[in-house]
PDB file of C-alpha atoms in Angstrom:
ATOM      1  CA  MET A1378      73.323  25.845 127.714  1.00 49.00           C
ATOM      2  CA  PRO A1379      69.663  26.999 127.864  1.00 48.00           C
ATOM      3  CA  ALA A1380      67.244  25.063 130.063  1.00 50.00           C
ATOM      4  CA  SER A1381      64.828  22.715 128.225  1.00 52.00           C
ATOM      5  CA  GLY A1382      60.977  23.174 128.302  1.00 52.00           C
ATOM      6  CA  ASP A1383      58.845  26.250 128.451  1.00 54.00           C
ATOM      7  CA  SER A1384      59.642  29.063 130.707  1.00 57.00           C
ATOM      8  CA  PRO A1385      57.274  29.850 133.562  1.00 55.00           C
ATOM      9  CA  ARG A1386      56.048  32.977 131.718  1.00 57.00           C
ATOM     10  CA  ARG A1387      55.122  31.057 128.548  1.00 57.00           C
ATOM     11  CA  ARG A1388      53.289  28.404 130.575  1.00 58.00           C
ATOM     12  CA  SER A1389      51.289  31.056 132.368  1.00 60.00           C
ATOM     13  CA  LYS A1390      50.164  32.585 129.045  1.00 62.00           C
ATOM     14  CA  LYS A1391      49.032  29.213 127.741  1.00 62.00           C
ATOM     15  CA  GLY A1392      47.123  28.591 130.928  1.00 63.00           C
ATOM     16  CA  LEU A1393      45.416  31.940 130.606  1.00 66.00           C
ATOM     17  CA  VAL A1394      44.348  31.257 127.000  1.00 62.00           C
ATOM     18  CA  TRP A1395      42.937  27.845 127.883  1.00 65.00           C
ATOM     19  CA  GLY A1396      41.150  29.313 130.821  1.00 68.00           C
ATOM     20  CA  ILE A1397      39.503  31.939 128.620  1.00 73.00           C
ATOM     21  CA  VAL A1398      38.462  29.299 126.049  1.00 67.00           C
ATOM     22  CA  ALA A1399      37.036  27.058 128.764  1.00 68.00           C
ATOM     23  CA  GLY A1400      35.166  30.007 130.243  1.00 69.00           C
ATOM     24  CA  VAL A1401      33.639  30.909 126.866  1.00 68.00           C
ATOM     25  CA  VAL A1402      32.572  27.299 126.268  1.00 66.00           C
ATOM     26  CA  LEU A1403      31.081  27.120 129.750  1.00 69.00           C
ATOM     27  CA  LEU A1404      29.255  30.385 129.123  1.00 69.00           C
ATOM     28  CA  PHE A1405      27.698  29.038 125.910  1.00 68.00           C
ATOM     29  CA  ILE A1406      26.618  25.882 127.715  1.00 72.00           C
ATOM     30  CA  ILE A1407      24.951  27.904 130.470  1.00 71.00           C
ATOM     31  CA  ILE A1408      23.199  30.181 127.950  1.00 71.00           C
ATOM     32  CA  GLY A1409      21.989  27.132 126.009  1.00 67.00           C
ATOM     33  CA  ASN A1410      20.538  25.533 129.114  1.00 66.00           C
ATOM     34  CA  LEU A1411      18.819  28.724 130.144  1.00 65.00           C
ATOM     35  CA  GLY A1412      17.374  29.423 126.680  1.00 60.00           C
ATOM     36  CA  GLY A1413      16.270  25.979 125.442  1.00 55.00           C
ATOM     37  CA  GLY A1414      16.779  23.480 128.204  1.00 51.00           C
ATOM     38  CA  GLY A1415      15.630  20.442 126.208  1.00 51.00           C
ATOM     39  CA  ASP A1416      12.717  19.882 123.951  1.00 53.00           C
ATOM     40  CA  SER A1417       9.400  21.009 125.307  1.00 51.00           C
ATOM     41  CA  GLU A1418       6.149  20.005 123.743  1.00 55.00           C
ATOM     42  CA  THR A1419       4.054  22.791 122.358  1.00 55.00           C
ATOM     43  CA  PRO A1420       0.799  22.734 124.275  1.00 55.00           C
ATOM     44  CA  VAL A1421      -2.115  21.752 122.046  1.00 53.00           C
ATOM     45  CA  ALA A1422      -5.327  23.549 122.686  1.00 55.00           C
ATOM     46  CA  ASP A1423      -8.259  21.280 123.325  1.00 59.00           C
ATOM     47  CA  VAL A1424     -10.560  21.341 120.318  1.00 54.00           C
ATOM     48  CA  GLU A1425     -14.149  21.273 121.309  1.00 60.00           C
ATOM     49  CA  PRO A1426     -16.366  19.290 119.002  1.00 56.00           C
ATOM     50  CA  SER A1427     -18.053  21.615 116.616  1.00 59.00           C
ATOM     51  CA  ALA A1428     -21.772  22.015 116.897  1.00 57.00           C
ATOM     52  CA  PRO A1429     -23.614  19.867 114.397  1.00 55.00           C
ATOM     53  CA  ALA A1430     -24.289  21.734 111.229  1.00 58.00           C
ATOM     54  CA  ALA A1431     -27.841  22.713 110.739  1.00 61.00           C
ATOM     55  CA  GLY A1432     -29.330  20.027 108.552  1.00 62.00           C
ATOM     56  CA  ALA A1433     -31.800  20.414 105.739  1.00 62.00           C
ATOM     57  CA  PRO A1434     -35.262  21.502 106.823  1.00 66.00           C
ATOM     58  CA  ALA A1435     -37.241  18.590 108.198  1.00 70.00           C
ATOM     59  CA  GLN A1436     -39.484  17.070 105.593  1.00 74.00           C
ATOM     60  CA  PRO A1437     -43.164  17.422 106.434  1.00 75.00           C
ATOM     61  CA  GLU A1438     -44.925  14.268 107.440  1.00 76.00           C
ATOM     62  CA  PRO A1439     -46.787  12.769 104.488  1.00 76.00           C
ATOM     63  CA  VAL A1440     -50.437  13.638 104.677  1.00 75.00           C
ATOM     64  CA  ALA A1441     -52.633  10.603 104.682  1.00 71.00           C
ATOM     65  CA  PRO A1442     -55.278  10.739 101.988  1.00 71.00           C
ATOM     66  CA  ALA A1443     -58.662  11.655 103.256  1.00 62.00           C
ATOM     67  CA  PRO A1444     -60.835   8.595 103.710  1.00 63.00           C
ATOM     68  CA  GLU A1445     -63.486   8.156 101.092  1.00 61.00           C
ATOM     69  CA  PRO A1446     -66.959   8.921 102.378  1.00 64.00           C
ATOM     70  CA  ALA A1447     -68.860   5.822 103.355  1.00 75.00           C
ATOM     71  CA  VAL A1448     -71.493   4.736 100.837  1.00 81.00           C
ATOM     72  CA  ALA A1449     -75.019   5.033 102.176  1.00 93.00           C
ATOM     73  CA  VAL A1450     -77.108   1.917 102.638  1.00 95.00           C
ATOM     74  CA  ILE A1451     -80.801   1.103 102.584  1.00 97.00           C
ATOM     75  CA  GLY A1452     -82.538   3.299 105.145  1.00 96.00           C
ATOM     76  CA  SER A1453     -79.867   6.059 105.098  1.00 96.00           C
ATOM     77  CA  PRO A1454     -80.899   9.471 103.712  1.00 97.00           C
ATOM     78  CA  VAL A1455     -78.719  10.932 100.957  1.00 97.00           C
ATOM     79  CA  ARG A1456     -78.946  14.228  99.103  1.00 97.00           C
ATOM     80  CA  ASP A1457     -78.539  15.293  95.513  1.00 96.00           C
ATOM     81  CA  GLY A1458     -79.559  18.753  94.373  1.00 94.00           C
ATOM     82  CA  LYS A1459     -82.986  19.638  95.730  1.00 96.00           C
ATOM     83  CA  PHE A1460     -83.950  16.122  96.776  1.00 96.00           C
ATOM     84  CA  GLU A1461     -83.205  13.964  99.784  1.00 98.00           C
ATOM     85  CA  PHE A1462     -83.603  10.268  98.966  1.00 97.00           C
ATOM     86  CA  THR A1463     -84.024   7.310 101.289  1.00 98.00           C
ATOM     87  CA  VAL A1464     -84.080   3.840  99.747  1.00 98.00           C
ATOM     88  CA  THR A1465     -86.568   1.829 101.802  1.00 97.00           C
ATOM     89  CA  SER A1466     -86.697  -1.543 100.035  1.00 96.00           C
ATOM     90  CA  VAL A1467     -85.537  -3.639  97.077  1.00 97.00           C
ATOM     91  CA  GLU A1468     -87.870  -6.364  95.803  1.00 96.00           C
ATOM     92  CA  ARG A1469     -87.589  -8.922  92.999  1.00 96.00           C
ATOM     93  CA  VAL A1470     -91.102  -9.304  91.570  1.00 93.00           C
ATOM     94  CA  GLY A1471     -90.524 -11.907  88.860  1.00 94.00           C
ATOM     95  CA  PRO A1472     -90.856 -11.944  85.052  1.00 95.00           C
ATOM     96  CA  THR A1473     -94.235 -10.191  84.853  1.00 93.00           C
ATOM     97  CA  ILE A1474     -95.886  -7.197  86.429  1.00 90.00           C
ATOM     98  CA  GLY A1475     -99.434  -5.867  86.410  1.00 88.00           C
ATOM     99  CA  GLU A1476    -102.641  -7.689  85.534  1.00 86.00           C
ATOM    100  CA  GLY A1477    -104.840  -8.023  82.486  1.00 85.00           C
ATOM    101  CA  PHE A1478    -104.264  -5.438  79.800  1.00 85.00           C
ATOM    102  CA  THR A1479    -101.695  -3.663  82.021  1.00 85.00           C
ATOM    103  CA  GLU A1480     -99.522  -6.754  82.367  1.00 89.00           C
ATOM    104  CA  GLU A1481     -95.914  -6.385  81.225  1.00 92.00           C
ATOM    105  CA  THR A1482     -93.325  -9.118  80.672  1.00 93.00           C
ATOM    106  CA  ALA A1483     -89.644  -8.565  81.414  1.00 94.00           C
ATOM    107  CA  GLN A1484     -86.747  -9.633  79.247  1.00 95.00           C
ATOM    108  CA  GLY A1485     -85.292 -11.052  82.465  1.00 96.00           C
ATOM    109  CA  GLU A1486     -86.979 -10.291  85.764  1.00 96.00           C
ATOM    110  CA  TYR A1487     -88.392  -7.143  87.304  1.00 95.00           C
ATOM    111  CA  LEU A1488     -86.844  -5.496  90.311  1.00 95.00           C
ATOM    112  CA  VAL A1489     -88.537  -2.699  92.279  1.00 95.00           C
ATOM    113  CA  VAL A1490     -86.568  -0.160  94.331  1.00 96.00           C
ATOM    114  CA  ARG A1491     -88.760   2.014  96.561  1.00 95.00           C
ATOM    115  CA  LEU A1492     -87.799   5.487  97.776  1.00 94.00           C
ATOM    116  CA  ASN A1493     -88.900   8.224 100.096  1.00 96.00           C
ATOM    117  CA  VAL A1494     -88.154  11.581  98.466  1.00 96.00           C
ATOM    118  CA  THR A1495     -88.146  14.980 100.218  1.00 97.00           C
ATOM    119  CA  ASN A1496     -87.875  18.338  98.465  1.00 97.00           C
ATOM    120  CA  ILE A1497     -85.161  20.223 100.410  1.00 97.00           C
ATOM    121  CA  GLY A1498     -85.090  23.148  97.986  1.00 95.00           C
ATOM    122  CA  ASP A1499     -86.976  26.451  97.859  1.00 96.00           C
ATOM    123  CA  GLU A1500     -89.296  25.731  94.938  1.00 96.00           C
ATOM    124  CA  PRO A1501     -91.277  22.826  93.470  1.00 96.00           C
ATOM    125  CA  GLN A1502     -89.256  20.060  91.814  1.00 93.00           C
ATOM    126  CA  MET A1503     -90.461  17.212  89.608  1.00 91.00           C
ATOM    127  CA  LEU A1504     -89.363  13.638  90.365  1.00 89.00           C
ATOM    128  CA  SER A1505     -88.367  11.745  87.228  1.00 87.00           C
ATOM    129  CA  THR A1506     -87.157   8.232  86.500  1.00 86.00           C
ATOM    130  CA  GLY A1507     -84.596   9.746  84.112  1.00 83.00           C
ATOM    131  CA  GLY A1508     -81.017   9.566  85.362  1.00 87.00           C
ATOM    132  CA  GLN A1509     -81.669   6.923  88.031  1.00 94.00           C
ATOM    133  CA  VAL A1510     -79.198   4.069  87.420  1.00 96.00           C
ATOM    134  CA  LEU A1511     -78.823   0.583  88.906  1.00 98.00           C
ATOM    135  CA  TYR A1512     -75.402  -1.174  88.949  1.00 98.00           C
ATOM    136  CA  ASN A1513     -74.572  -4.847  89.335  1.00 97.00           C
ATOM    137  CA  ASP A1514     -71.417  -6.229  90.939  1.00 96.00           C
ATOM    138  CA  LYS A1515     -69.611  -6.166  87.555  1.00 96.00           C
ATOM    139  CA  GLY A1516     -70.211  -2.463  87.019  1.00 96.00           C
ATOM    140  CA  GLN A1517     -72.900  -3.009  84.381  1.00 97.00           C
ATOM    141  CA  LYS A1518     -75.691  -0.463  84.607  1.00 96.00           C
ATOM    142  CA  TYR A1519     -79.434  -0.622  84.098  1.00 97.00           C
ATOM    143  CA  GLU A1520     -81.924   2.190  83.517  1.00 95.00           C
ATOM    144  CA  PRO A1521     -85.519   2.118  84.744  1.00 93.00           C
ATOM    145  CA  SER A1522     -88.207   0.451  82.640  1.00 90.00           C
ATOM    146  CA  SER A1523     -90.348   3.541  82.313  1.00 79.00           C
ATOM    147  CA  ASP A1524     -92.985   1.936  80.061  1.00 77.00           C
ATOM    148  CA  ALA A1525     -93.640  -0.929  82.459  1.00 82.00           C
ATOM    149  CA  LEU A1526     -93.469   1.306  85.526  1.00 82.00           C
ATOM    150  CA  PHE A1527     -97.056   2.441  85.250  1.00 80.00           C
ATOM    151  CA  SER A1528     -98.211  -1.144  85.439  1.00 83.00           C
ATOM    152  CA  LEU A1529     -97.324  -0.864  89.125  1.00 81.00           C
ATOM    153  CA  GLU A1530    -100.353   0.138  91.127  1.00 74.00           C
ATOM    154  CA  GLY A1531    -100.085   3.739  92.280  1.00 72.00           C
ATOM    155  CA  ALA A1532     -96.861   4.499  90.357  1.00 79.00           C
ATOM    156  CA  SER A1533     -98.530   7.348  88.464  1.00 77.00           C
ATOM    157  CA  ASP A1534     -99.052   9.148  91.779  1.00 77.00           C
ATOM    158  CA  PHE A1535     -95.320   9.731  92.151  1.00 81.00           C
ATOM    159  CA  PHE A1536     -93.758  10.577  88.812  1.00 77.00           C
ATOM    160  CA  LEU A1537     -94.107  13.612  86.587  1.00 77.00           C
ATOM    161  CA  GLU A1538     -95.616  15.394  89.561  1.00 83.00           C
ATOM    162  CA  ASP A1539     -94.049  18.342  91.376  1.00 91.00           C
ATOM    163  CA  ILE A1540     -92.993  17.912  94.990  1.00 94.00           C
ATOM    164  CA  ASN A1541     -93.346  21.164  96.904  1.00 97.00           C
ATOM    165  CA  PRO A1542     -90.588  22.423  99.248  1.00 97.00           C
ATOM    166  CA  GLY A1543     -90.557  20.509 102.522  1.00 97.00           C
ATOM    167  CA  ASN A1544     -92.928  17.805 101.279  1.00 97.00           C
ATOM    168  CA  THR A1545     -92.094  14.093 101.169  1.00 96.00           C
ATOM    169  CA  ILE A1546     -93.469  11.321  98.997  1.00 94.00           C
ATOM    170  CA  VAL A1547     -93.269   7.844 100.490  1.00 94.00           C
ATOM    171  CA  GLY A1548     -92.642   4.593  98.620  1.00 92.00           C
ATOM    172  CA  ALA A1549     -92.034   5.950  95.099  1.00 92.00           C
ATOM    173  CA  PRO A1550     -91.080   2.928  92.926  1.00 92.00           C
ATOM    174  CA  LEU A1551     -88.269   2.548  90.396  1.00 94.00           C
ATOM    175  CA  LEU A1552     -88.699  -0.516  88.165  1.00 94.00           C
ATOM    176  CA  PHE A1553     -85.727  -2.264  86.523  1.00 96.00           C
ATOM    177  CA  ASP A1554     -85.567  -5.193  84.071  1.00 96.00           C
ATOM    178  CA  VAL A1555     -82.465  -7.257  84.928  1.00 97.00           C
ATOM    179  CA  PRO A1556     -81.212 -10.797  84.151  1.00 97.00           C
ATOM    180  CA  PRO A1557     -82.485 -13.389  86.650  1.00 96.00           C
ATOM    181  CA  GLY A1558     -80.073 -13.809  89.551  1.00 93.00           C
ATOM    182  CA  THR A1559     -78.323 -10.458  88.978  1.00 96.00           C
ATOM    183  CA  VAL A1560     -76.011  -9.642  91.889  1.00 97.00           C
ATOM    184  CA  LEU A1561     -76.771  -6.055  92.842  1.00 97.00           C
ATOM    185  CA  ASP A1562     -74.237  -3.458  93.934  1.00 98.00           C
ATOM    186  CA  ARG A1563     -75.707   0.040  94.166  1.00 98.00           C
ATOM    187  CA  ILE A1564     -78.201   2.526  92.816  1.00 98.00           C
ATOM    188  CA  GLU A1565     -77.253   6.043  91.709  1.00 97.00           C
ATOM    189  CA  LEU A1566     -79.946   8.638  92.368  1.00 97.00           C
ATOM    190  CA  HIS A1567     -80.339  12.085  90.771  1.00 96.00           C
ATOM    191  CA  ASP A1568     -82.657  15.010  91.308  1.00 92.00           C
ATOM    192  CA  SER A1569     -82.397  15.665  87.542  1.00 89.00           C
ATOM    193  CA  LEU A1570     -80.624  14.398  84.435  1.00 87.00           C
ATOM    194  CA  PHE A1571     -77.857  16.961  84.927  1.00 89.00           C
ATOM    195  CA  SER A1572     -77.072  16.571  88.641  1.00 91.00           C
ATOM    196  CA  GLY A1573     -73.992  14.860  90.072  1.00 92.00           C
ATOM    197  CA  GLY A1574     -75.887  11.957  91.613  1.00 94.00           C
ATOM    198  CA  VAL A1575     -75.409  10.049  94.857  1.00 96.00           C
ATOM    199  CA  ASP A1576     -74.838   6.332  95.494  1.00 97.00           C
ATOM    200  CA  VAL A1577     -76.736   3.994  97.798  1.00 97.00           C
ATOM    201  CA  SER A1578     -75.473   0.449  98.332  1.00 97.00           C
ATOM    202  CA  ILE A1579     -78.064  -2.267  97.728  1.00 97.00           C
ATOM    203  CA  ALA A1580     -75.568  -5.134  97.780  1.00 94.00           C
ATOM    204  CA  GLY A1581     -77.070  -8.348  99.069  1.00 89.00           C
ATOM    205  CA  SER A1582     -80.642  -7.427  98.085  1.00 85.00           C
TER     206      SER A1582
END
């Protein structure tokens, strides 16, 4: 009767097979540990902040408007064309002017503006009442009373006469007929009817 169980030879073959299998498994485990060895984080490069993008060109600073030239006042010389004017006085002379047959009566009251006038040009220039304009505080304008002007003593010495280059006439009068109590603002002076003119403040006179 044969003996039960595996023979020693068969058991040795089985042991060999299991040994080989175990060795292969162990080999794979070793290779896996050497190759991967657990999860490793991929290093992340530090990202430097990017330089700020060049912005739009800087807007130029707004240019402040040039200040308006100060208006001249009584006693300040101003120039228009070939003449330099200096207003020396403003006088309210009342409703009449002159005496006797030269007397003139105003619609309102007479006002006399006196000037010094210098010829700053290169040739003779005539001083005229034409173009000279008086303004009140409401912007209303008044022209000289040319007919009554010559009732002022000495007025004929100044007007319709040439002023030579470099010469000055002193105290030339401009006569205006204005409502009584008119609040004055300025006078606009011209060397001729066609010049640009220049303002002199007579406010408060």
